[in-house]
Short mmCIF file of C-alpha atoms and ligand atoms in Angstrom, two decimals:
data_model
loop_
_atom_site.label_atom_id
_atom_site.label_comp_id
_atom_site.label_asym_id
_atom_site.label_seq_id
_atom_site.Cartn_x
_atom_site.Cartn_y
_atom_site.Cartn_z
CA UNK A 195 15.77 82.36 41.41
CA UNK A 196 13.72 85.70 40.86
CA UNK A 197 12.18 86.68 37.50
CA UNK A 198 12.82 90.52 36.72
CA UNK A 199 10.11 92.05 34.85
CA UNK A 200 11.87 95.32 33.04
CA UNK A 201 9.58 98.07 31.37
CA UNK A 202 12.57 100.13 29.23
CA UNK A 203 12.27 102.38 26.33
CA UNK A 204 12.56 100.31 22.77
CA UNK A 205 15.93 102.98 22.25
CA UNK A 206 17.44 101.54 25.35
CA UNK A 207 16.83 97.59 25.02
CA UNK A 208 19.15 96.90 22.31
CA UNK A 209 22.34 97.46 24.59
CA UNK A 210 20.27 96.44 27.45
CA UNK A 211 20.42 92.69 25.67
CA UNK A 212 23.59 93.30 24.88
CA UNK A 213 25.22 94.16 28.30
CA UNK A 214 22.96 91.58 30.16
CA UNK A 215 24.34 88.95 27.50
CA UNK A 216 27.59 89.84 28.08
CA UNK A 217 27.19 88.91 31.54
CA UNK A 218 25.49 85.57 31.32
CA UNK A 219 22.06 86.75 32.08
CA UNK A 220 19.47 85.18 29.57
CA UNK A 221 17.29 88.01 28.60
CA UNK A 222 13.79 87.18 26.66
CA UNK A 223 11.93 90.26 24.71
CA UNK A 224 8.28 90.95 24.83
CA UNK A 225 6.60 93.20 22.64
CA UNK A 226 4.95 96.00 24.77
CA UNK A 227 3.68 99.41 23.82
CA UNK A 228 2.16 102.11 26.63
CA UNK A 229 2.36 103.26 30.13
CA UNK A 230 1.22 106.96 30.59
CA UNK A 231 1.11 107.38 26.66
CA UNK A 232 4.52 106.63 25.93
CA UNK A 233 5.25 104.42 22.91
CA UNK A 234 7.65 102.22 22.25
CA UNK A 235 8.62 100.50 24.96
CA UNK A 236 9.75 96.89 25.79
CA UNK A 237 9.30 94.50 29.00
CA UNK A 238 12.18 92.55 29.32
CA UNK A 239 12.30 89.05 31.29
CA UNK A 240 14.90 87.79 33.15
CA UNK A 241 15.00 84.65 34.81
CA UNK A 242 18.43 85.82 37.72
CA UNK A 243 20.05 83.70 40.31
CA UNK A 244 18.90 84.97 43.69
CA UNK A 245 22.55 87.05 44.67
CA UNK A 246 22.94 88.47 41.10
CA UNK A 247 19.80 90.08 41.36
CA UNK A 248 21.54 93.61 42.64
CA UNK A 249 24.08 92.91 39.29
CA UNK A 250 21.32 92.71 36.59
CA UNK A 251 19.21 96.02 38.49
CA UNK A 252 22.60 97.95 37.84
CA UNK A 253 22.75 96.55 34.49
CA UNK A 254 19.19 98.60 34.32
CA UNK A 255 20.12 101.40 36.05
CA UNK A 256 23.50 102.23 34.39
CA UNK A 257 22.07 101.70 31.14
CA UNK A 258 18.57 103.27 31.04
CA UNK A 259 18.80 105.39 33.73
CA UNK A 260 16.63 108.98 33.04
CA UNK A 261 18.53 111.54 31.10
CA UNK A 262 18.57 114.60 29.24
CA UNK A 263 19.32 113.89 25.83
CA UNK A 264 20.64 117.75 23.75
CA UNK A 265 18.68 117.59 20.20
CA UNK A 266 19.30 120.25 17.89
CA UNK A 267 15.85 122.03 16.18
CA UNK A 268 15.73 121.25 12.62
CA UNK A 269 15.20 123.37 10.05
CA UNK A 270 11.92 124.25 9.89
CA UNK A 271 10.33 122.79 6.58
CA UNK A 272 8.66 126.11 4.64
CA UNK A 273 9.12 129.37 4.45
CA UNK A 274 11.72 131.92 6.36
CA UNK A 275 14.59 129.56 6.28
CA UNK A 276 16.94 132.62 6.14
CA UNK A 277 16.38 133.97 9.24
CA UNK A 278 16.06 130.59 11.47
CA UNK A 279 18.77 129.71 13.71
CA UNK A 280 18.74 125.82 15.02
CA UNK A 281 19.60 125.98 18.81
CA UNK A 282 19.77 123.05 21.08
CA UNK A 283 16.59 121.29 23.44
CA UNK A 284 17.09 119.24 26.03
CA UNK A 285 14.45 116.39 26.21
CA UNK A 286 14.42 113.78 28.75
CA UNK A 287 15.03 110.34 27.67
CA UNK A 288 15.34 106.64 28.83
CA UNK A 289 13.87 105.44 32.39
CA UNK A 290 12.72 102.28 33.33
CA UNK A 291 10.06 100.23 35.76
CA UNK A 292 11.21 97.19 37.47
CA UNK A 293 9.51 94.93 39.23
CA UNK A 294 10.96 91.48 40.97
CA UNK A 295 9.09 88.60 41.67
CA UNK A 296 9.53 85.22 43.28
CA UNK A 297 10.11 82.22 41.64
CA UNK A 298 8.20 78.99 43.31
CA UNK A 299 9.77 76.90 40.12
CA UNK A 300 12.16 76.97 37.85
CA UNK A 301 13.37 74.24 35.11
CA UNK A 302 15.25 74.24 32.08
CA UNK A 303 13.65 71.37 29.42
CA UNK B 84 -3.47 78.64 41.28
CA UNK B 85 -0.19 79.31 39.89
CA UNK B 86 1.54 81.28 36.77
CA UNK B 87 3.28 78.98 34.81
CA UNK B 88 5.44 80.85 32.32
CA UNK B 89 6.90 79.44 29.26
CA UNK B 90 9.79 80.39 27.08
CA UNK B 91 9.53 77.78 24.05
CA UNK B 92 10.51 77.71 20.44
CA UNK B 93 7.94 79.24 17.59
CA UNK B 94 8.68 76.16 16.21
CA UNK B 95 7.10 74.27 19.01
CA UNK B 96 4.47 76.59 20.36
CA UNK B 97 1.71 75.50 17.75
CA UNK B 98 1.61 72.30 19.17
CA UNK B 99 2.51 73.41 22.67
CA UNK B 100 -1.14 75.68 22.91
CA UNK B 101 -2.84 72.68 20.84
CA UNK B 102 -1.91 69.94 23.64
CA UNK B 103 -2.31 72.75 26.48
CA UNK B 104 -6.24 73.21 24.83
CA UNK B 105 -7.16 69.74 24.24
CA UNK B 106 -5.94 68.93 28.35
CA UNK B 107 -8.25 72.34 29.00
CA UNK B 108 -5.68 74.85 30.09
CA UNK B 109 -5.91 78.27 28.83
CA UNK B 110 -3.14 79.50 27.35
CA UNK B 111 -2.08 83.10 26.24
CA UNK B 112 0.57 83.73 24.08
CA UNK B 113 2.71 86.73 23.82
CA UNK B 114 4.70 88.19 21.39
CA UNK B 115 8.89 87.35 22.26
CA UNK B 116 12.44 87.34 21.04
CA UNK B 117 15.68 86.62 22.02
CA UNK B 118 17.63 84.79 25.22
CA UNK B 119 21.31 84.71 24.00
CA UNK B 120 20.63 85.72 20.85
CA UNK B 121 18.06 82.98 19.85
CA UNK B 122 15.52 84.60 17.62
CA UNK B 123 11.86 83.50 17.18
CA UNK B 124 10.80 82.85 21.12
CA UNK B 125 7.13 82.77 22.63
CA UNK B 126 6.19 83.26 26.05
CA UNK B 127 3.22 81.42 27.72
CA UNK B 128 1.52 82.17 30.20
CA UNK B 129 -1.05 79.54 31.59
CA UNK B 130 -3.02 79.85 35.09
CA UNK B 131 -3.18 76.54 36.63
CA UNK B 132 -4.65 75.02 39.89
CA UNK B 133 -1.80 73.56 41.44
CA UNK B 134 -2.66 70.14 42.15
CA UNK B 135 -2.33 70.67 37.87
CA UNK B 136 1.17 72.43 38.03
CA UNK B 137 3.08 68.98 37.41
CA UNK B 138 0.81 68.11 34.19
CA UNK B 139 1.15 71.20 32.50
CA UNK B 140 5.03 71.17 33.12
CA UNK B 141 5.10 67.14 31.68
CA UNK B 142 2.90 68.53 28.69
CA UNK B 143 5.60 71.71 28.08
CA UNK B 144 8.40 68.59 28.49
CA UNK B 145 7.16 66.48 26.20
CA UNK B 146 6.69 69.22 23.52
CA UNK B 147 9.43 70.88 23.66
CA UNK B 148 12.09 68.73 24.93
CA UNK B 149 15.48 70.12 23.35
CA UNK B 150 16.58 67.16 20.54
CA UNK B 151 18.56 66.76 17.80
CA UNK B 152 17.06 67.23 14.36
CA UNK B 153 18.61 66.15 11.10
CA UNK B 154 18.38 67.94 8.34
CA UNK B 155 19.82 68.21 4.77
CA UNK B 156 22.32 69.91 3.83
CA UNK B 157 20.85 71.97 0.99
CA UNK B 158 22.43 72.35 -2.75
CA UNK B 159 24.83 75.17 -2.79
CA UNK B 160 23.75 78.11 -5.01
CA UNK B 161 26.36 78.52 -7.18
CA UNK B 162 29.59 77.32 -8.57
CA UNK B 163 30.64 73.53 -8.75
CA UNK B 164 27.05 71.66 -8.11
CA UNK B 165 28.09 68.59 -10.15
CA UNK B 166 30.49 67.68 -7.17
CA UNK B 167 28.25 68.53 -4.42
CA UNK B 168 27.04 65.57 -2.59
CA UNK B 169 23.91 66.58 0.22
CA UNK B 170 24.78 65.39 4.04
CA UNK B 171 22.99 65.05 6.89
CA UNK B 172 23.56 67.70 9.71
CA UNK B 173 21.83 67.36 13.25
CA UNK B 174 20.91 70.65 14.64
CA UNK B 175 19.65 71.08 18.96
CA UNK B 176 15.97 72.30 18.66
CA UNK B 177 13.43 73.00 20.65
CA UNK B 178 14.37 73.85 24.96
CA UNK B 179 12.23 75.64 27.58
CA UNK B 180 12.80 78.11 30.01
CA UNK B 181 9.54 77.35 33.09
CA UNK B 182 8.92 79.56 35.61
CA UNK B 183 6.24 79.04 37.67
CA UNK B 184 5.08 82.06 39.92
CA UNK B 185 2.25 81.81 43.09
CA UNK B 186 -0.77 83.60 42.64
CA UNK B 187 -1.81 86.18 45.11
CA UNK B 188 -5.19 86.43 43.76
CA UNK B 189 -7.44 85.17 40.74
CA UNK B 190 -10.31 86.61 39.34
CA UNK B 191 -12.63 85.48 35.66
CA UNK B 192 -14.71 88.69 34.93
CA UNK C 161 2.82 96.55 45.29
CA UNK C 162 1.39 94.46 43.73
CA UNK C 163 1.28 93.12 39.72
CA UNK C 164 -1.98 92.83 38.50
CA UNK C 165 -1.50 90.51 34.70
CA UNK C 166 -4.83 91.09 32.77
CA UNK C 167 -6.34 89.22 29.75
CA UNK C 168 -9.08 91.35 28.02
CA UNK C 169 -10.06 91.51 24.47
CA UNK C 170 -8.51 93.71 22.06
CA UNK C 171 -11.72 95.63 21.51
CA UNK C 172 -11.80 96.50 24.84
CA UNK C 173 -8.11 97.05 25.51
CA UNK C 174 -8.60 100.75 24.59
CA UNK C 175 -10.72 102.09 26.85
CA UNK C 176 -9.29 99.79 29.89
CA UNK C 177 -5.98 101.58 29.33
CA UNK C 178 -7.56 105.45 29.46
CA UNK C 179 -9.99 104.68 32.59
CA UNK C 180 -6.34 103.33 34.28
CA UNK C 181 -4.50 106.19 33.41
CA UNK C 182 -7.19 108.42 34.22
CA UNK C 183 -7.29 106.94 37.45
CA UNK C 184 -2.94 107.62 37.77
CA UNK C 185 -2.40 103.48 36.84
CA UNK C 186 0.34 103.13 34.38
CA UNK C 187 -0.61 99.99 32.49
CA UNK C 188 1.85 98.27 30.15
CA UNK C 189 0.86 96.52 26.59
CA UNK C 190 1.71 92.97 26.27
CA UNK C 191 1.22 91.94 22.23
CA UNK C 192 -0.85 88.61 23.23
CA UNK C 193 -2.89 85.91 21.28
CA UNK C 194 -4.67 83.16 22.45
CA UNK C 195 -6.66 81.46 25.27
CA UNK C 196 -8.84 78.91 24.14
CA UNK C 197 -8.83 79.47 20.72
CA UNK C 198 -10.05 83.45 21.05
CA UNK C 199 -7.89 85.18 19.08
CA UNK C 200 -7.27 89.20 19.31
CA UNK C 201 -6.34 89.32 23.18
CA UNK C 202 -4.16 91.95 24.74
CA UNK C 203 -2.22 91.51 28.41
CA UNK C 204 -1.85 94.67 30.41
CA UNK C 205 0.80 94.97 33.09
CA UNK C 206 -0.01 97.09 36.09
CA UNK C 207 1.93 97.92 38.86
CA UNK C 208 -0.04 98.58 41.82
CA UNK C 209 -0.27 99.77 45.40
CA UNK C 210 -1.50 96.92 47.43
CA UNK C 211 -4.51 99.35 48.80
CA UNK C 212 -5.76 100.28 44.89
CA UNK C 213 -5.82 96.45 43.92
CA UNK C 214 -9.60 96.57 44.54
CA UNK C 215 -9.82 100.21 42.24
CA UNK C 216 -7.78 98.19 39.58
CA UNK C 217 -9.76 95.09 39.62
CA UNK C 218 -13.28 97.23 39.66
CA UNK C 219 -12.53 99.19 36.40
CA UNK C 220 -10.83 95.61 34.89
CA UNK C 221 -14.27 94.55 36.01
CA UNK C 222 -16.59 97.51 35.17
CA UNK C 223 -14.51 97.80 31.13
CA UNK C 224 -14.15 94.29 30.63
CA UNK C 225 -17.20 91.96 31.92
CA UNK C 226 -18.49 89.82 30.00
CA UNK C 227 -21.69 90.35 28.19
CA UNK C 228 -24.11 90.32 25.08
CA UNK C 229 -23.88 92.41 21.81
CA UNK C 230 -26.68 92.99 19.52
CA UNK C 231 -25.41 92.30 16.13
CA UNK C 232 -27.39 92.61 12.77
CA UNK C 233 -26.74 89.60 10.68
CA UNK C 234 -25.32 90.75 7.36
CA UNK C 235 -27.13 90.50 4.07
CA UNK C 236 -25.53 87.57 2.35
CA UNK C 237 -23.19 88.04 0.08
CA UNK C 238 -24.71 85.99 -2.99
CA UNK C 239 -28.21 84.93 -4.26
CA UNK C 240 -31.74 85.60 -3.06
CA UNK C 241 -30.97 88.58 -0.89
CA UNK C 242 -34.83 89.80 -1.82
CA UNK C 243 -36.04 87.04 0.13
CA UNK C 244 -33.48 87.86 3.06
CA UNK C 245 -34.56 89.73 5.95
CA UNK C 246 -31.87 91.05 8.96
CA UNK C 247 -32.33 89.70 12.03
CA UNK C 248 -30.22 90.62 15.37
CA UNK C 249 -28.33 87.71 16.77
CA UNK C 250 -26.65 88.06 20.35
CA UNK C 251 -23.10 87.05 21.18
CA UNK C 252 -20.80 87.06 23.90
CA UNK C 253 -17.98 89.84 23.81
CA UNK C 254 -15.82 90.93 26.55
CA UNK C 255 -14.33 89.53 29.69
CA UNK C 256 -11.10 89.13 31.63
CA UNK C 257 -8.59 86.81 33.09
CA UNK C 258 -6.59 88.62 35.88
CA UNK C 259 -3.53 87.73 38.06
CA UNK C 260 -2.50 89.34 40.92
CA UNK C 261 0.69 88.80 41.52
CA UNK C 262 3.15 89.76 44.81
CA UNK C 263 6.35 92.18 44.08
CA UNK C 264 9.46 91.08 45.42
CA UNK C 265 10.96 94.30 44.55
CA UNK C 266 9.64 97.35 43.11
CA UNK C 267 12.35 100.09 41.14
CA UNK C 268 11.79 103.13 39.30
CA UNK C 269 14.90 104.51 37.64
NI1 LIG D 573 12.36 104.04 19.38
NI1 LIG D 574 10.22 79.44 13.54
NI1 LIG D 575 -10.62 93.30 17.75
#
């Protein structure tokens, strides 16, 4: 067994669960906040049978993988509305740190 | 020393720190959720010599050992009460997920 | 790399964080309670380079160690408060728990 420590943005970790719980993989949630001033993130633990290991990393990858995300401007809230055009920004979303450790012992009670 | 990490019930994790305390091992407790969809998970995490690794994992065992508990089935809200007769249901509680992790280095500032 | 897991006290969680990011350490928030009955702890995550260990565990050590605030005891809430005098009473604040842990694995995505 290896336990894989996941840092992943909060937006990302609900279909993170999701997908890793679709394939068997018991995920538990902790409550994190920080790394280089970004909020909102989660560490996820996952206890993962030695060979899956390159299965649940994908799972990470293909799900939280860094990406440009289009947003459109809003409307500016005073004044010149008239003139204002929204137009598109691309802002880059998502990423994730993972680390894998060693197990010495594992047990289910 | 070893990292003994505990995934245990809310439920049981009152009296899981209590017995950890009164047997002198520090524990911290952090903020968790989920595993296949079970909600209201907390993660230990104790530092332990290891001739103590086996005593801390009895104590977790003994705690949280999953078991059936009965309860009652409450009175329905509405509608036909005067027929309703309460039953006993057992529900699985408690469980632990242990992993226990070497130590590269340990330091007390 | 390494994982370095530390314990510090809330009150000091603050400033750890900006001297490790300063210093190009990105440190993950762990919501934690606990240890002995202290409540008001917070576990930071760090992923390190084994050869900045030593930076990492200096500033844990420089932020966090344990030592003695001056506080002034309060006036008392009730009663002969023109007989009460302040008087400064020491306590403990401060101080850290810290694992270092070996990486398996190490992925940014
Ligand atoms: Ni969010
Ligand atoms: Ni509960
Ligand atoms: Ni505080």
């Amino acid at each position: 067994m290896k336990l894989v420590l996941a840092v992943v943005q909060d937006d990302d970790s609900g279909e993170l669960v999701e997908r890793l719980v679709k394939n068997k993989f018991s995920a538990t949630k902790l409550a994190s906040t920080g790394g280089f001033l970004k909020e909102g993130n989660t560490t996820l633990m996952v206890g993962v049978p030695v060979e899956q290991v390159e299965e649940v990393i994908g799972i990470i990858k293909e799900v939280c993988r860094s990406r440009k995300q289009t947003f459109t401007t809003p409307i500016p809230p005073t004044g010149s509305a008239s003139v204002f055009i929204p137009y598109p920004i691309d802002v880059m979303v998502g990423g994730a740190t993972i680390f894998v450790l060693d197990i010495d012992r594992f047990e289910k009670v």
